[in-house]
């Protein structure tokens, strides 16, 4: 029998193997956590040439080869050990395909990155999985020779730095021990282990310990492709220790931010206010922050008061006394024209240059005449969270000091972001001449109090300006749309049969048929836009023997294929939504599901989730039931085809009668909604005609035509969403995934109310959604049929955005959907393209007892986190879609302009409505194209802010007065936009006065 001896471990050893830390629970209680770590001496180093570890390390294919002599400082080869700050600040460099040294990634570094930044941790995991990188993860916290214990009075950061240095020293000694000198032979030259750190103090300590330690900049300067790689470096505070540029003596342009503790206590006490910074698209010297304490946003006037804020930052503002409150400016102020002579190279060092720009901007802000409607005014005193990310830009050619394409000298240049809401970014690059005329990606690194502009670094080039591929990618990057191909782990979640997958024959033993209703015999059809491939929904209606009507909405059963907590589910949650551009679609789910297995195509059996109502002939709901089902759609119609079929008196088949029955119920459902106070709002929608699906060149643009069948589908989707919302909220009152539309503050409508009253003598009642709907119906101009649509578009812009929320996170009386006049609402009907719908499907399946709810959907905080991402992705997807339409409208108009010139037809002209007046311009809306434009005037004009009129001097005769809501004729040309470098629509007045030379 084997003898077992149990020995008590000495206390000194326990100190090394036990990890103690304190943690705060959700309820605020502090608890001590003691964790045991098992130290061992067989954790492999991961180096191919190490005889001791090579057999223990698996897989052998991932072992690190010794690098060649591609680095000038290390001709005998080397390995790189980056510390945490390198990954936090220089991820763009590490991700570059040109940066390929063998990297030893320490466990200490991985854990610290995870604690410091989850987005960067996710990028680090992706970096570790890249095929073209040589990375070995060394678990230094579990190797007995490299594990360290935090010493008394030592900070966690210092402990981690010491652990990284100890691991570097161990690698150096470990390789020497495994390569002892052989008698009679020259000693083998061993590779160097290089500790990369941006911390100068850590470098000094490493050098004292006999280690090789370099800053990232010093290391990159010795690499083969240093000229390109140096551009990828982010500027960090530690760089200032090395004299890379002139320092000291700079003029302070902004006030320092208050300490975090002061900001938090000030917000709690109500002395300071927190909110999102919103830049003004018409005036770069103004911004605003919406805060709960005031009905109107806090106005920020001038660079000093905006204090280095960028659009989307969460900032803290101090509000000035009432006597210092001001009103927004009535003038369009363009950054390009005001700062056209600003010098990128000397902008911070040259105080005379600073004074000129400061005086220019001060003159602009002080000369802006303002209306009498004052609002809270203040200044930014701190930033809680930056919204910085890589931005699409182009190099401002006027900021170059040398245009010699062979020059590798470093130049400081301006990168102009595509978005007008962002400031110019100063960056240092050796590639400036070759980047002219290209779209590039730039990251912001810092914004010092002595710098008028933020400093950033070049990430990568996207392609030639105005090339369709570069424009498409830049548009996706601009709105942060994930567009990477689906990875292997995600595709492995798909059915193994691929496109051959079918619903199996009906059987009691088949898991697909478990608890499903067989609805294959029902006369079901789908009605969608032309070319729709991802068919989410289908409908049916039939008369019942008791005189009532049965109506059903059948939704693709996506949750059958997308299971919770799988790689595909995580990717769908991260993407949040499918993004629809004019000529392509960025899918939320792999196309095998979206356009095939889940798409409710005609004549094939598909799994569905059905909501089936019994309705009276007056469209009152008798009952509703929800069931998983199997359907076989009998037809897939476009809106136009369904409309023609419905209107054709000769068509009397079951499908047509079903559509007519659905339509009759939809009309009554809509009437009930409108009577309850639902709003019939409008948004400009246009249809772009493409040359062909291959070329995707736009030929022309026209307004979308909405038919009765559009409304038919909309009403039944609304009914399904409302019914599902009620069911899941009853079952899961704390975690139901719902959607709400908050009532807009009455102050949002003040300007529109004032314009309508003064220009048309009309009253807009905003006391409730019903009152608003009734008064919008009365906003009619007998001489102009399009006037009512225009007012509805303007009213829509006064609304708040709808949002997803977790039912247990907000008060019950805030669940309502203002626009739909519904007390509760969710999204259930489009799970192929919206992740919120997938969650609603899972909750509904659990509510009807079909399947248990995944534990994650029982946790309120988890649901909140998911919906925060989904809300953001949804907003970004909408903006990306609009930008795509705008880009293609520009291309279509350019084509129309060229055809007109060729045929001698003259310039492109369209009728437009004036929707805004400025002291130096007019905002107009061209309804036929669904676009807005800004008509600018160089000469001084007579502006009446109170009555929203602009008087323009005529060449002969009295001045021409133009007011909001006036119809004008505009000349439309397409010119290159200074910011986007895309074709931009430029408008000038043709009638009632020609403004071409004004």
GROMACS .gro file of C-alpha atoms in nm, residues 487-494 567-568:
model
   10
  487UNK     CA    1  -1.496   3.439  -3.750
  488UNK     CA    2  -1.464   3.061  -3.740
  489UNK     CA    3  -1.596   3.032  -3.383
  490UNK     CA    4  -1.913   3.215  -3.491
  491UNK     CA    5  -1.960   3.015  -3.811
  492UNK     CA    6  -1.914   2.693  -3.614
  493UNK     CA    7  -2.239   2.776  -3.431
  494UNK     CA    8  -2.437   2.737  -3.755
  567UNK     CA    9  -1.985   3.308  -2.987
  568UNK     CA   10  -2.262   3.385  -3.240
   0.00000   0.00000   0.00000
